[in-house]
Amino acid sequence: MTVRTRIAPSPTGDPHVGTAYVALFNMAFARSHGGQFLLRIEDTDQQRSTAESEQKIMEALRWLGLDWDEGPDVGGSCGPYRQSERTLIYQRYAQQLIDNGQAFRCFCSNERLEELRRRQTLEKSVVGYDGHCSHLEHEEINRRLTANNPFVVRMHVPREGQCCFDDMLRGQISIDWGQIDLQILLKADGMPTYHLANVIDDHLMGISHVIRGEEWINSAPKHILLYQYFGWEVPIFCHLPLLRNIDKSKLSKRKNPTSILFYQRMGYLPEALINYLGRMGWSMPDEREKFSLLEMLEVFDINRVSLGGPVFDVEKLRWLNGVWIREELTDEQLANRLQEWAFNRERLLTFLPFARQRMETFSDVAPLGSYLVSGTLPIELDDLLETVDSEERLLTILQFSIWRLEALETWHRDAIFQALKDLSTGMDLKLKVFLAPLFIAIAGSSSSISVMDSMQMLGPDMARARLRHALALLGGVGKKKLKTLEKTYLGLPPSS
Ligand code: GLU
């Protein structure tokens, strides 16, 4: 069998370290078996997918040294590798499932589904579709189609028994069919859902091993059923352990920076970051901590993955990065890397339009822009307190801003401005008063360029990390306090 694996990111945000981690293991597995590794873009969620995010994901993976044999940018014989360009394929297969009685059209209104969910939640029963449209008569279906009633396509799923399948790392997994929803395969706009597109593409692209995060285990029964409906061979599944925060919760941007762009901006070496990701649940046969991607690929064995939730510990990564800098880079190389990192043209050109207004000599640039090439800033609590009338106010402004900014889908200065302006209005504060502590938290000084522009240049993870750092100077927020704050926050008008 030719081993073919893939990474299938959805381009809906900044490139996530979890994507790189799964990509690394897929690539290592394929290469260790002389096979191929593919990149497929799963952009069926048209509302949230952006070309910018797709571009950033591919750049970030390449920056880490990962590369793929087939993909939207390199081509291949199974393209297109972007799901939005494959809609007709999915529609054809959905029709086949309907014709074979393995899927059905569902005309239920959102109100009905909402009511159903409410009732099921109240009765504490399994929340899912009740099969209402699965037995509609032929004439009834035709009548609704002629009347142009909108519909989705759902799959039939057995209501009894269990789905049993093997996982390369976990052995046999059994899930009750009763827990599995009659999944929507095609949405009312004719676009496929993840489940349908994923299965069809994995088959058509000849994927032999589906290696992905453990959050997809519960979706496996739907996928297996679809393979069976189509009469296709089921690939071998391997669900990798999820990356975790230090407190063992699922790695989330609320607690840890998760964007690869953050680690780039912090000045981590790609060699060190990929090395660290290789240590997530996996170890070298000799257990050494520092190894290159090439060294990992040479000895990779998926059976060495251990299932205990690997902790993504930024402090350990920092330590490893230091080892890489000291042991692997000559002064010459370090100089080149630093020059490329801090003073590359692109970065200077984004910053200079702001800086030039305030420059008299070249030497003004360093103090003006040093916060853009720093990690956490050396600020003191007093610097922050000087900008507000009370600790309480400072705490509220910081925490509320973090929440508002976490909810932002596009990280652009105008969107940031709007979100913060709405927040300040909701809190009954003049924008200037509201922004004052943010200047210190983000740029370390109240005389810096617009804080919105600074945030855009720093990127969402770095901006949030700085706001969290400022909160930490206040001694952090206790659980009880957080609850009270949340209550007030939720009472504020939402962002426009
Ligand atoms: N598009 C899915 C994701 O964003 C892919 C999951 C899979 O690998 O099947 O993670």
XYZ file of C-alpha atoms and ligand atoms in Angstrom:
506
model
C 0.000 0.000 0.000
C 1.223 3.511 -0.801
C 1.090 5.568 2.336
C -0.595 8.913 1.773
C -1.401 11.310 4.577
C -2.694 14.829 4.685
C -3.221 17.915 6.765
C -6.558 19.567 6.119
C -6.673 22.961 7.819
C -9.649 25.281 7.680
C -8.411 28.778 6.805
C -10.372 30.629 9.456
C -7.755 32.434 11.462
C -4.106 32.640 12.296
C -1.996 29.509 11.742
C -2.313 27.421 14.901
C 0.542 25.520 16.533
C -1.821 22.517 16.688
C -2.035 22.522 12.881
C 1.754 22.444 12.636
C 1.920 19.644 15.207
C -0.533 17.437 13.307
C 1.133 18.339 9.993
C 4.513 17.350 11.403
C 3.322 13.901 12.455
C 1.539 13.337 9.149
C 4.598 14.336 7.197
C 6.909 12.241 9.371
C 4.644 9.205 9.033
C 4.368 9.511 5.252
C 8.093 10.080 4.784
C 9.053 7.212 7.077
C 7.029 4.916 4.817
C 8.269 6.362 1.546
C 4.826 7.828 0.974
C 3.337 11.232 0.235
C 2.015 14.010 2.385
C -0.686 16.363 1.074
C -2.085 19.715 2.066
C -5.783 20.275 1.491
C -7.623 23.464 2.325
C -11.013 22.816 3.930
C -12.730 26.106 3.229
C -16.342 24.999 3.042
C -17.273 27.479 5.753
C -17.515 30.376 3.345
C -18.335 32.909 6.034
C -15.225 32.338 8.061
C -12.655 31.186 5.498
C -10.317 33.768 4.026
C -7.625 33.671 1.367
C -5.400 35.617 3.761
C -5.629 32.928 6.402
C -4.905 30.214 3.830
C -1.812 32.090 2.724
C -0.622 32.576 6.281
C -1.123 28.917 7.160
C 0.944 27.767 4.207
C 3.670 30.322 4.895
C 3.830 29.392 8.562
C 4.079 25.662 7.846
C 6.831 26.309 5.308
C 8.637 28.572 7.758
C 8.749 25.602 10.117
C 10.368 23.472 7.437
C 7.274 21.435 6.583
C 6.514 20.757 2.967
C 3.954 18.789 1.055
C 4.026 16.749 -2.111
C 0.628 17.913 -3.311
C -1.434 20.953 -2.420
C -3.185 24.047 -3.762
C 0.106 25.839 -4.308
C 2.161 22.953 -5.708
C -0.530 21.094 -7.632
C -0.741 17.324 -8.002
C -2.864 14.775 -9.785
C -5.790 14.780 -7.303
C -6.624 18.491 -7.380
C -8.146 20.879 -6.910
C -6.894 20.845 -3.318
C -9.201 23.601 -2.146
C -12.643 22.335 -1.195
C -14.462 25.457 -2.369
C -13.395 24.452 -5.893
C -14.876 20.968 -5.571
C -18.517 21.767 -4.802
C -19.894 19.913 -7.829
C -18.100 16.728 -6.793
C -19.734 16.792 -3.355
C -23.159 17.539 -4.794
C -22.880 14.593 -7.161
C -22.006 12.215 -4.346
C -24.734 13.625 -2.101
C -27.218 12.914 -4.869
C -25.908 9.367 -5.097
C -26.558 8.877 -1.382
C -30.111 10.219 -1.754
C -30.753 7.938 -4.751
C -29.532 4.939 -2.754
C -31.702 5.802 0.245
C -28.641 6.458 2.431
C -29.389 10.140 2.825
C -32.545 12.224 2.734
C -33.670 15.775 2.217
C -34.658 17.555 5.380
C -37.007 20.527 5.073
C -37.286 21.322 8.776
C -37.257 24.992 9.662
C -34.728 26.476 12.040
C -37.562 27.182 14.468
C -38.533 23.527 14.570
C -34.926 22.440 15.094
C -34.485 25.059 17.794
C -37.609 23.867 19.575
C -36.449 20.240 19.255
C -33.076 21.080 20.763
C -34.727 22.994 23.596
C -36.987 20.047 24.414
C -34.164 17.503 24.253
C -31.970 19.640 26.498
C -34.824 20.019 28.969
C -35.446 16.258 28.954
C -31.698 15.680 29.246
C -31.817 13.315 26.273
C -29.264 13.136 23.451
C -29.489 16.315 21.413
C -29.858 15.563 17.715
C -32.185 15.410 14.770
C -35.287 13.265 15.373
C -35.645 11.882 11.847
C -38.773 13.927 11.137
C -38.131 14.194 7.370
C -36.516 10.813 6.896
C -39.770 9.084 5.936
C -41.408 11.708 3.740
C -43.396 10.275 0.842
C -42.072 10.733 -2.659
C -44.972 12.991 -3.665
C -44.491 15.152 -0.608
C -40.797 15.584 -1.386
C -41.573 16.497 -4.989
C -44.241 18.940 -3.899
C -41.766 20.726 -1.632
C -39.055 20.719 -4.255
C -41.412 22.227 -6.829
C -42.407 24.848 -4.283
C -38.697 25.622 -3.889
C -38.706 24.875 -0.183
C -35.161 25.073 1.130
C -33.648 21.819 2.348
C -30.476 20.266 3.658
C -29.289 16.711 2.998
C -28.826 14.495 6.051
C -27.380 11.025 6.316
C -29.227 8.032 7.670
C -27.539 6.630 10.770
C -28.447 3.380 12.550
C -30.224 4.074 15.828
C -29.076 0.904 17.511
C -25.867 -0.978 18.098
C -22.338 0.326 18.132
C -19.776 1.530 15.673
C -16.466 -0.224 16.372
C -13.267 0.805 14.694
C -9.534 0.545 15.205
C -7.296 3.433 15.994
C -3.565 2.982 15.448
C -2.734 4.335 18.881
C -5.845 3.604 20.870
C -6.830 0.129 19.724
C -10.518 -0.592 19.348
C -12.946 2.264 19.959
C -16.695 1.679 20.302
C -19.291 4.412 20.067
C -23.054 3.923 20.333
C -24.843 4.767 17.103
C -27.532 6.359 19.252
C -25.021 9.123 20.094
C -24.432 9.950 16.450
C -26.572 12.641 14.887
C -28.242 12.305 11.496
C -25.509 14.576 10.236
C -26.157 17.301 7.694
C -24.037 16.529 4.627
C -25.111 19.287 2.305
C -26.243 22.673 3.566
C -29.199 24.635 2.196
C -26.843 26.677 0.007
C -25.530 23.499 -1.650
C -22.198 23.612 0.161
C -21.025 20.407 1.823
C -20.333 20.126 5.519
C -16.898 19.101 6.736
C -17.933 15.448 7.120
C -19.056 14.848 3.548
C -16.244 16.804 1.895
C -13.603 15.297 4.139
C -14.575 11.694 3.393
C -14.975 12.201 -0.339
C -11.654 13.997 -0.597
C -9.746 11.546 1.556
C -11.001 8.795 -0.741
C -10.438 10.595 -4.043
C -7.015 11.751 -2.912
C -6.019 8.230 -1.969
C -5.407 8.986 1.714
C -4.388 5.728 3.386
C -3.959 7.019 6.955
C -6.067 9.717 8.543
C -3.882 11.156 11.280
C -5.602 13.987 13.120
C -6.395 15.413 16.539
C -8.392 13.428 19.059
C -11.232 15.960 18.900
C -12.347 14.138 15.747
C -12.805 10.694 17.344
C -16.531 11.212 17.763
C -16.857 12.065 14.082
C -15.206 8.832 12.974
C -18.455 6.767 13.015
C -20.124 9.185 10.586
C -17.103 9.006 8.352
C -16.881 5.220 8.474
C -20.559 4.972 7.619
C -20.071 7.261 4.635
C -17.179 5.117 3.369
C -19.441 2.099 3.668
C -22.342 3.821 1.895
C -20.041 4.685 -0.989
C -18.493 1.208 -0.994
C -15.011 2.635 -0.398
C -12.189 1.226 1.655
C -11.994 2.874 5.080
C -8.607 4.488 5.765
C -6.633 3.695 8.884
C -7.376 6.148 11.679
C -4.929 7.590 14.131
C -6.103 10.219 16.595
C -3.242 12.177 18.123
C -3.453 13.504 21.678
C -4.485 17.144 21.899
C -1.997 19.771 22.952
C -2.746 21.101 26.422
C -2.201 24.184 28.545
C -0.150 23.726 31.693
C -3.378 23.197 33.668
C -4.101 20.287 31.289
C -7.065 22.009 29.653
C -7.177 21.999 25.847
C -4.607 24.434 24.437
C -6.462 27.681 23.910
C -5.566 31.199 22.962
C -7.200 32.382 26.166
C -4.398 30.900 28.208
C -1.501 30.551 25.798
C -0.496 32.147 22.550
C -1.468 29.582 19.923
C -0.619 31.384 16.727
C 2.593 30.454 14.951
C 2.828 34.124 13.990
C 3.174 34.968 17.679
C 6.183 32.705 18.008
C 7.683 34.238 14.887
C 7.198 37.703 16.300
C 8.641 36.683 19.644
C 11.804 35.649 17.831
C 11.667 31.881 18.169
C 13.678 29.860 15.726
C 11.558 27.676 13.459
C 14.029 24.844 14.145
C 13.344 25.088 17.858
C 9.573 25.357 17.521
C 9.316 22.317 15.249
C 11.706 20.468 17.561
C 9.430 21.286 20.481
C 6.320 20.193 18.570
C 8.123 16.929 17.812
C 8.375 16.419 21.562
C 4.627 16.653 22.019
C 3.757 13.112 22.953
C 6.711 11.746 21.008
C 10.343 11.170 21.869
C 13.542 10.202 20.095
C 14.680 6.605 20.688
C 17.526 8.005 22.832
C 15.156 10.470 24.529
C 17.292 13.478 23.682
C 15.459 16.765 23.814
C 17.131 18.676 21.024
C 16.823 17.269 17.519
C 16.335 18.612 14.025
C 13.395 17.914 11.773
C 15.635 15.810 9.570
C 16.812 13.735 12.535
C 13.217 13.199 13.579
C 12.176 12.126 10.082
C 15.011 9.609 9.923
C 13.905 7.623 12.970
C 10.204 8.423 13.167
C 7.976 5.674 14.484
C 4.360 6.535 15.214
C 4.187 3.855 17.868
C 6.375 6.026 20.028
C 3.498 8.496 20.420
C 2.202 8.357 23.971
C -1.369 9.300 24.703
C -0.944 11.311 27.912
C -1.980 14.856 26.990
C 1.205 16.648 25.883
C 1.612 20.016 27.583
C 2.639 22.927 25.395
C 4.766 24.768 27.918
C 6.026 28.089 26.593
C 8.754 28.230 29.251
C 10.203 24.900 28.071
C 10.007 26.045 24.473
C 11.854 29.206 25.472
C 14.564 27.158 27.118
C 14.913 24.927 24.061
C 15.068 27.958 21.808
C 17.959 29.295 23.887
C 19.793 26.000 23.506
C 19.328 26.171 19.750
C 20.624 29.734 19.621
C 23.690 28.929 21.707
C 24.554 25.558 20.254
C 23.550 25.810 16.634
C 24.137 29.350 15.449
C 27.507 31.010 14.923
C 27.692 34.754 15.560
C 27.620 35.231 11.824
C 24.434 33.204 11.469
C 22.851 34.816 14.488
C 23.551 38.246 13.014
C 21.845 37.251 9.775
C 18.851 35.802 11.529
C 18.452 38.836 13.765
C 18.748 41.221 10.895
C 16.122 39.317 8.979
C 13.850 39.100 11.997
C 13.974 42.573 13.479
C 14.920 44.858 10.711
C 13.543 43.247 7.618
C 12.185 45.627 4.994
C 8.609 44.558 5.323
C 8.492 45.236 9.019
C 10.275 48.550 8.690
C 7.957 49.640 5.908
C 4.853 49.026 8.010
C 6.291 50.943 10.904
C 8.054 53.860 9.223
C 4.936 55.738 8.055
C 4.114 56.187 11.758
C 7.635 56.692 12.992
C 8.675 59.307 10.444
C 6.219 61.827 11.907
C 8.157 61.711 15.142
C 11.714 61.281 13.870
C 14.443 63.853 13.800
C 17.411 61.531 13.684
C 17.781 57.850 12.837
C 18.552 57.131 16.444
C 14.954 58.060 17.323
C 13.792 54.869 15.657
C 14.961 52.484 18.346
C 13.065 54.046 21.265
C 10.013 54.603 19.066
C 9.857 51.078 17.766
C 11.502 48.932 20.408
C 8.118 47.703 21.696
C 7.479 46.174 18.284
C 10.500 43.924 18.569
C 10.010 43.047 22.242
C 8.195 40.245 23.999
C 6.522 41.236 27.247
C 7.338 44.805 28.153
C 9.283 45.898 31.229
C 6.380 47.946 32.602
C 5.471 48.429 36.268
C 2.079 48.522 37.889
C 2.590 52.201 38.719
C 2.977 53.038 35.019
C -0.443 51.585 34.446
C -2.031 53.106 37.530
C -0.934 56.597 36.515
C -3.377 56.420 33.623
C -6.523 55.532 35.590
C -8.370 56.633 38.696
C -8.485 53.249 40.390
C -7.172 49.686 40.295
C -10.731 48.509 39.774
C -11.079 50.616 36.652
C -7.757 49.351 35.324
C -8.752 45.761 35.913
C -12.095 46.241 34.190
C -10.643 47.980 31.158
C -7.982 45.309 30.676
C -10.214 42.295 31.180
C -13.072 43.640 29.081
C -10.656 44.551 26.291
C -9.210 41.044 26.330
C -12.676 39.548 25.980
C -13.711 41.948 23.212
C -10.519 41.368 21.276
C -10.749 37.597 21.654
C -14.066 37.709 19.842
C -12.698 39.653 16.866
C -12.625 37.661 13.651
C -10.490 40.043 11.629
C -7.431 41.601 13.126
C -7.388 44.983 11.486
C -6.933 48.390 13.066
C -10.443 49.547 12.045
C -12.076 46.449 13.501
C -9.999 46.827 16.673
C -10.932 50.492 16.882
C -14.639 49.754 16.478
C -14.575 47.015 19.105
C -12.782 49.187 21.653
C -14.853 52.267 20.889
C -18.083 50.312 21.410
C -16.690 48.959 24.619
C -15.740 52.378 25.945
C -19.172 53.755 25.058
C -20.807 50.786 26.779
C -18.701 51.467 29.858
C -19.558 55.155 29.742
C -15.933 56.177 29.400
C -14.391 58.709 27.076
C -12.361 56.851 24.459
C -9.219 58.710 25.491
C -9.625 57.695 29.116
C -10.386 54.123 28.142
C -7.390 53.802 25.833
C -4.817 55.351 28.187
C -3.889 52.158 30.097
C -3.940 50.174 26.859
C -1.192 52.385 25.477
C 1.016 51.415 28.400
C 0.107 47.731 28.277
C 0.613 47.436 24.521
C 3.407 49.895 23.760
C 4.897 50.677 27.149
C 4.362 54.407 26.748
C 1.497 56.811 26.398
C 3.272 58.719 23.658
C 3.447 55.870 21.190
C 1.601 55.748 17.894
C -2.100 54.865 17.874
C -2.655 51.812 20.014
C -4.893 50.306 17.323
C -2.087 50.486 14.779
C 0.311 49.038 17.326
C -2.041 46.132 17.964
C -2.441 45.442 14.283
C 1.329 45.356 13.818
C 1.859 43.164 16.869
C -0.824 40.668 15.880
C -3.629 39.296 18.062
C -1.637 36.861 20.188
C 1.081 39.322 21.116
C -1.481 42.041 21.855
C -3.423 39.689 24.100
C -0.250 38.438 25.764
C 0.650 42.036 26.685
C -2.805 42.756 28.048
C -2.619 39.564 30.093
C 0.812 40.590 31.341
C -0.632 43.919 32.495
C -3.413 42.048 34.299
C -0.812 39.859 35.949
C 0.892 42.991 37.321
C -2.359 43.672 39.127
C -2.037 40.283 40.721
C -4.315 38.579 38.187
C -8.041 38.097 38.516
C -9.461 35.590 41.009
C -12.253 33.214 39.995
C -14.896 35.037 41.998
C -13.901 38.414 40.688
C -13.864 37.036 37.152
C -17.462 35.878 37.555
C -18.596 39.315 38.724
C -16.729 40.993 35.891
C -18.227 38.592 33.384
C -21.715 39.435 34.568
C -21.164 43.147 34.068
C -19.445 42.470 30.745
C -22.319 40.401 29.420
C -24.684 43.232 30.331
C -22.822 45.650 28.025
C -24.095 46.300 24.510
C -22.326 43.989 22.049
C -19.930 45.268 19.421
C -21.558 46.752 16.322
N -10.669 20.752 8.581
C -10.454 19.978 9.762
C -9.714 20.861 10.750
O -9.763 22.038 10.606
C -9.696 18.717 9.432
C -9.939 17.583 10.373
C -9.403 16.280 9.820
O -8.171 16.174 9.757
O -10.194 15.431 9.447
O -9.098 20.449 11.686
